[in-house]
Short mmCIF file of C-alpha atoms in Angstrom, two decimals:
data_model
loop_
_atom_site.label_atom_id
_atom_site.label_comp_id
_atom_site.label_asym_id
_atom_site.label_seq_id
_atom_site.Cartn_x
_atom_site.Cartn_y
_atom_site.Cartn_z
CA UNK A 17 -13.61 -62.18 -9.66
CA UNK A 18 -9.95 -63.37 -10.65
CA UNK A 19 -7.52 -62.77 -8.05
CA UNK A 20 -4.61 -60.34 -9.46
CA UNK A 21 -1.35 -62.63 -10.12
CA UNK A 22 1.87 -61.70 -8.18
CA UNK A 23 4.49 -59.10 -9.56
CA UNK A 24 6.81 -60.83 -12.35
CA UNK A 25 9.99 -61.47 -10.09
CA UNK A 26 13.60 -60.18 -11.87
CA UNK A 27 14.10 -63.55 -13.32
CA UNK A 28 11.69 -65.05 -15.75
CA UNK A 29 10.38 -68.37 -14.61
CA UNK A 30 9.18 -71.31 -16.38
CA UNK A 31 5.89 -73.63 -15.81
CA UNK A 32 6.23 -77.41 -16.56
CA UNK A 33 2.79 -79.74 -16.59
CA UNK A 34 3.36 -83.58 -16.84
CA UNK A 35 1.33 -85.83 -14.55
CA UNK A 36 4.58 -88.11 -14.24
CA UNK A 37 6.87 -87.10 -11.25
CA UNK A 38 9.97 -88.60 -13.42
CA UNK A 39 9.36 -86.68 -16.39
CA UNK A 40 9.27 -83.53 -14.12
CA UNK A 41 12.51 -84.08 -12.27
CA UNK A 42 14.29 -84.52 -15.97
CA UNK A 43 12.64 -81.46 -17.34
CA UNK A 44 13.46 -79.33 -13.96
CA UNK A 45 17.38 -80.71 -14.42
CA UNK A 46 17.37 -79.42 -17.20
CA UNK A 47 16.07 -76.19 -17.17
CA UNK A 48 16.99 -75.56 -13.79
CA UNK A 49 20.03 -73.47 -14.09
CA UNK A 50 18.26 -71.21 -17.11
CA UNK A 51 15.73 -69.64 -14.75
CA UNK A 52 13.03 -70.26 -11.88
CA UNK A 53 10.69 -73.39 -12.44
CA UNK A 54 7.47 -74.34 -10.81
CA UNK A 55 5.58 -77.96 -11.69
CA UNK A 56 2.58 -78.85 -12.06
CA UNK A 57 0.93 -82.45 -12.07
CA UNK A 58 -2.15 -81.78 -13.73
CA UNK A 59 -3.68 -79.10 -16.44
CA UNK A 60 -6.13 -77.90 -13.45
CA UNK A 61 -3.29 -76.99 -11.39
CA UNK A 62 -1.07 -75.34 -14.39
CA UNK A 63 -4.04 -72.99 -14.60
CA UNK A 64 -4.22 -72.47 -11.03
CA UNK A 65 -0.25 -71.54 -11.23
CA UNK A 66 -0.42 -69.31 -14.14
CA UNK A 67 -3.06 -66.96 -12.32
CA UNK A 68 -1.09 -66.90 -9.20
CA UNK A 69 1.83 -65.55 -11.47
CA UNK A 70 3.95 -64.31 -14.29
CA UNK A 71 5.57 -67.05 -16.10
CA UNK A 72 8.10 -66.93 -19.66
CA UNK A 73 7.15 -70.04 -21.07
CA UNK A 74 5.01 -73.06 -20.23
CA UNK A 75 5.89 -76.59 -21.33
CA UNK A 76 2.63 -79.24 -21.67
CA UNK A 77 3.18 -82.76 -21.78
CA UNK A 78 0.30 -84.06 -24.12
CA UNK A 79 -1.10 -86.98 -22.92
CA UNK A 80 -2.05 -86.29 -19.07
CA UNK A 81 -5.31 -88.08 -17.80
CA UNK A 82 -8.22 -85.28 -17.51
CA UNK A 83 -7.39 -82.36 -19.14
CA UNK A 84 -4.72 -83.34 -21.60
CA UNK A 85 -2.06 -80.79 -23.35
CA UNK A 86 -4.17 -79.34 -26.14
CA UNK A 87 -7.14 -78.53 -23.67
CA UNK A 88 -4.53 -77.06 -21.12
CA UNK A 89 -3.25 -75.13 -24.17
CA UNK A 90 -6.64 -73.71 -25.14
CA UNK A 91 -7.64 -72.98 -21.86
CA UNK A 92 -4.28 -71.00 -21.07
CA UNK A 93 -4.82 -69.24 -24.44
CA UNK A 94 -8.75 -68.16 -23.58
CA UNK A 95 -7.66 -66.36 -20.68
CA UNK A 96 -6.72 -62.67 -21.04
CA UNK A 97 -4.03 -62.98 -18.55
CA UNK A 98 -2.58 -66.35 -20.08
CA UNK A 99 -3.26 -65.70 -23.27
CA UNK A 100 0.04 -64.16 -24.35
CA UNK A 101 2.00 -66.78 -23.01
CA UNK A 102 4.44 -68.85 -25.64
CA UNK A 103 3.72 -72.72 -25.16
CA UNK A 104 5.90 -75.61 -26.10
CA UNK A 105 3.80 -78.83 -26.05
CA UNK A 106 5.90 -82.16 -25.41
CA UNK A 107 4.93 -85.22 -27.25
CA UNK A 108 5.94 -89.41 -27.40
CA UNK A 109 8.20 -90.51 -29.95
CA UNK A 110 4.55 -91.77 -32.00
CA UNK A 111 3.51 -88.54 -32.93
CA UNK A 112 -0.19 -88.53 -34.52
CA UNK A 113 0.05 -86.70 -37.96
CA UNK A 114 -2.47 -84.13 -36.32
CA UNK A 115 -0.89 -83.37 -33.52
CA UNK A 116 1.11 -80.02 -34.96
CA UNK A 117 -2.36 -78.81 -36.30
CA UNK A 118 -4.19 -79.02 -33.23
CA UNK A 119 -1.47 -77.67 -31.80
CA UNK A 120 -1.20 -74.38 -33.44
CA UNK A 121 -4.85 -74.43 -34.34
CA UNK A 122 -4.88 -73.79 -30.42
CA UNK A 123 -1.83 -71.16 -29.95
CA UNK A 124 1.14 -73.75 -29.61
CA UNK A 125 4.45 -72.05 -30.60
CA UNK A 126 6.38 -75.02 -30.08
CA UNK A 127 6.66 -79.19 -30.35
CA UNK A 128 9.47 -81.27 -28.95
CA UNK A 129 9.33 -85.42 -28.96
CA UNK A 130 10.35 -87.06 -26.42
CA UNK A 131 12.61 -88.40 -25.16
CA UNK A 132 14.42 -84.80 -25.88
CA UNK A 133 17.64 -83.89 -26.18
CA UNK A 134 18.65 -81.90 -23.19
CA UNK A 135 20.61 -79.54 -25.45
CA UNK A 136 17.77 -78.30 -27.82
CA UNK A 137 15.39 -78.16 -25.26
CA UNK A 138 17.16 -75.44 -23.64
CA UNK A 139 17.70 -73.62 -26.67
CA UNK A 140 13.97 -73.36 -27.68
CA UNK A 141 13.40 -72.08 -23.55
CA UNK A 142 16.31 -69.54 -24.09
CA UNK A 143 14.50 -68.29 -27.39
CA UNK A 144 11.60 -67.41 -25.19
CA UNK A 145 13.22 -66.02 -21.92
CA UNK A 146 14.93 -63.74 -24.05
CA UNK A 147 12.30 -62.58 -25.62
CA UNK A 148 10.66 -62.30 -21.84
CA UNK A 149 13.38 -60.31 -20.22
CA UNK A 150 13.50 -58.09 -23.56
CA UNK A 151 9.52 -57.33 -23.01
CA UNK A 152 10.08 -56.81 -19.76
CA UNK A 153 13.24 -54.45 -20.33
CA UNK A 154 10.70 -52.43 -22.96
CA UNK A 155 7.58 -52.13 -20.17
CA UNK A 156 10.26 -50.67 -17.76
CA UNK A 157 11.54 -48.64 -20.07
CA UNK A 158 8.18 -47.14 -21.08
CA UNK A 159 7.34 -46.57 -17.16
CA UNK A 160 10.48 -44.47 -17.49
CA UNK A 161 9.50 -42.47 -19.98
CA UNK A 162 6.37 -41.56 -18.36
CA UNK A 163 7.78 -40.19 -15.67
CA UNK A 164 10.63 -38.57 -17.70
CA UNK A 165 7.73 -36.84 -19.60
CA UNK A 166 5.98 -36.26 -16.36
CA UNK A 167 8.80 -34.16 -15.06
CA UNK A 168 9.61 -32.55 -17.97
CA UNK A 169 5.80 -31.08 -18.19
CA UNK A 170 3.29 -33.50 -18.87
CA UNK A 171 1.47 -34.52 -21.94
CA UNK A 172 0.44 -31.88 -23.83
CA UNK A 173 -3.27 -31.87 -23.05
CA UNK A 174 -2.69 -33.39 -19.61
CA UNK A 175 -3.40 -29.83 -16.90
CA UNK A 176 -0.80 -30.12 -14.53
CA UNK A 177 -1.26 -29.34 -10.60
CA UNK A 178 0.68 -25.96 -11.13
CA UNK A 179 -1.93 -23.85 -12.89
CA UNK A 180 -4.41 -24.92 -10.79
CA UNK A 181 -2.54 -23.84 -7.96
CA UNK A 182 -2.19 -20.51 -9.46
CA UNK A 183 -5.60 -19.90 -9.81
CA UNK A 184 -6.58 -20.57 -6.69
CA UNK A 185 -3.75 -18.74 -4.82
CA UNK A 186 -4.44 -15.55 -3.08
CA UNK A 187 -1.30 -13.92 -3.79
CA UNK A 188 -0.64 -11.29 -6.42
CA UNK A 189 0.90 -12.64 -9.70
CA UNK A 190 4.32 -12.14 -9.67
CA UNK A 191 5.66 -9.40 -11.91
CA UNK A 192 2.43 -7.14 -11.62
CA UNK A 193 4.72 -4.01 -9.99
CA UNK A 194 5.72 -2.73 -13.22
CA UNK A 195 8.10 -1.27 -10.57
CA UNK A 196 9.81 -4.72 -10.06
CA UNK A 197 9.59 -6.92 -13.48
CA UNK A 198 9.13 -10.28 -12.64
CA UNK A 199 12.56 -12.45 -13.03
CA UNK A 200 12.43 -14.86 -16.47
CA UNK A 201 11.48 -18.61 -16.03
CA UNK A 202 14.74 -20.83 -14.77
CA UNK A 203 15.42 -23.10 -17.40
CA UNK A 204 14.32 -26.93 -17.18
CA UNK A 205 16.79 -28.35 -14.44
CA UNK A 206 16.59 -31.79 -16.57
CA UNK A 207 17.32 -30.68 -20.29
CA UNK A 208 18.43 -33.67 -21.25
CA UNK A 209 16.06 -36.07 -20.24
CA UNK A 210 14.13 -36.35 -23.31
CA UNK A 211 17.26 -37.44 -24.86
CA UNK A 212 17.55 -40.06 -22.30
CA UNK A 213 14.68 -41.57 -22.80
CA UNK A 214 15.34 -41.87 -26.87
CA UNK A 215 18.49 -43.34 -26.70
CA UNK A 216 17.25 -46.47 -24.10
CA UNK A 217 13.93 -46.50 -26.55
CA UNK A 218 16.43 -46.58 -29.81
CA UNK A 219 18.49 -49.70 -27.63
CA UNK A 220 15.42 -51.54 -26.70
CA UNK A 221 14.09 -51.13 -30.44
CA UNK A 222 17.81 -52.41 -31.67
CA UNK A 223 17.52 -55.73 -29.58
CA UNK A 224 14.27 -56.76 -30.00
CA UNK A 225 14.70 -56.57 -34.01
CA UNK A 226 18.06 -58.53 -33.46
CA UNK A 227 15.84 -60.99 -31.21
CA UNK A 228 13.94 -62.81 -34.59
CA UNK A 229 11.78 -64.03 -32.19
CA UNK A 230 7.67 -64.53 -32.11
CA UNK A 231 5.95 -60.98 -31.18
CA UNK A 232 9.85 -59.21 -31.06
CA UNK A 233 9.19 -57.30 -34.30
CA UNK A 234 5.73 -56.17 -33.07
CA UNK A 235 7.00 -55.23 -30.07
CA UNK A 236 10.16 -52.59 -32.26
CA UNK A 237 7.11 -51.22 -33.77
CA UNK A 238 5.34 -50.15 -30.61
CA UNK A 239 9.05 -48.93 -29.35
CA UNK A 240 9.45 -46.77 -32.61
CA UNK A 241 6.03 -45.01 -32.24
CA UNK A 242 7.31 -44.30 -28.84
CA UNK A 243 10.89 -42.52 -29.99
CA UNK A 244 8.84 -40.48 -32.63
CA UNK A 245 6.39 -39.67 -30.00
CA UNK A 246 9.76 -38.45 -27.96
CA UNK A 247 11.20 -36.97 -30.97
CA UNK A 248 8.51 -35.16 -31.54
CA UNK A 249 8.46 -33.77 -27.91
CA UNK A 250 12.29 -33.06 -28.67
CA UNK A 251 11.39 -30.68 -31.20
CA UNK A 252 8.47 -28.84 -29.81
CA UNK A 253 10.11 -27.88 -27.06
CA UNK A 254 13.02 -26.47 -29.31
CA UNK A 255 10.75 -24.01 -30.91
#
């Protein structure tokens, strides 16, 4: 049974796998300051890492003695936990012609020769935490909304406690003295939290299609069914 991986900490962090201690001080100088990086000497041990926890990106050197880059790569991309995770495999300056089709015949989103420059490398990381954060910022979101929707009623089709209660309560229904009408229902203490929850989906749907990035405009999609769902909500409870 695979152990369940830690939470994903409030800043993205970043795996690099090289089985030379040199190449892994440059790459954490580099990417340091961008967000949280772990190392890893070996492919073994970058799988080990990746089930322990949540990471943005994972950068590969290619030729590593055992398990080299591309059968890192396809392991990381086999795994249901893993398999989701952009990778950016880091090559020599002689580049075998085949190297970008095994690559992305594997799942690689991402080459870079080396030596690299410092400048680019961060950019293509930065493409990819952003993209992180802005997944992340859409799961929260959605766990909002849930329990927006959750205190605004439930899912139609989802019995809430209440009429169960009701049921099984011993007390006369309120309003059966004809004598003594019952009061009307209060109005929903939260009537705008509906709204709410379509303007931060509408937000989150505006910068992931501004993101350009791999899986961004899938992930607007999934937002969009979301603020119709809410929408739809909107205007059932109006009539």
């Amino acid at each position: 049974m695979t152990a369940p991986r830690e939470a994903a900490p409030e800043t993205s962090s970043i795996l690099i796998v090289d089985d030379m201690e040199e190449n892994l001080v440059a790459l954490q100088a580099v990417l340091g300051s961008l967000a949280h990086v772990v190392r890893a000497r070996s492919g073994e041990e970058a799988l080990k890492a990746m089930l322990r926890q949540e990471f943005a990106v994972v950068l590969i050197d290619v030729l590593m003695p055992g398990m080299n880059g591309f059968e890192t790569a396809a392991n990381i991309k086999g795994l249901d936990q893993t398999r989701d995770v952009p990778i950016i495999l880091l090559t020599g300056a002689a580049v075998d012609p085949d190297y970008a089709y095994r690559g992305y015949t594997v799942g690689v989103a991402d080459f870079l020769i080396k030596p690299f420059d410092p400048w680019l490398l961060r950019t293509k990381v930065n493409v990819f935490l952003d993209l992180h954060r802005k997944n992340r910022q859409l799961i929260d979101q959605t766990e909002q909304l849930k329990r927006l929707l959750t205190a605004d009623g439930g899912h139609p089709g989802i019995p809430s406690a209440a009429p169960e209660a009701a049921r099984t309560s011993t007390e006369p229904p309120i309003g059966t003295d004809h004598t003594h009408p019952a009061e009307p229902p209060a109005p929903p203490e939260q009537p705008d939290s509906l709204a709410e929850a379509a303007g931060r989906l509408a937000q989150a749907e505006f910068l992931l299609r501004d993101a350009d990035t791999p899986g961004s405009t899938d992930l607007a999609d999934r937002v969009l069914d979301l603020e119709q769902a809410v929408g739809q909500l909107m205007t059932d409870r109006e009539t």
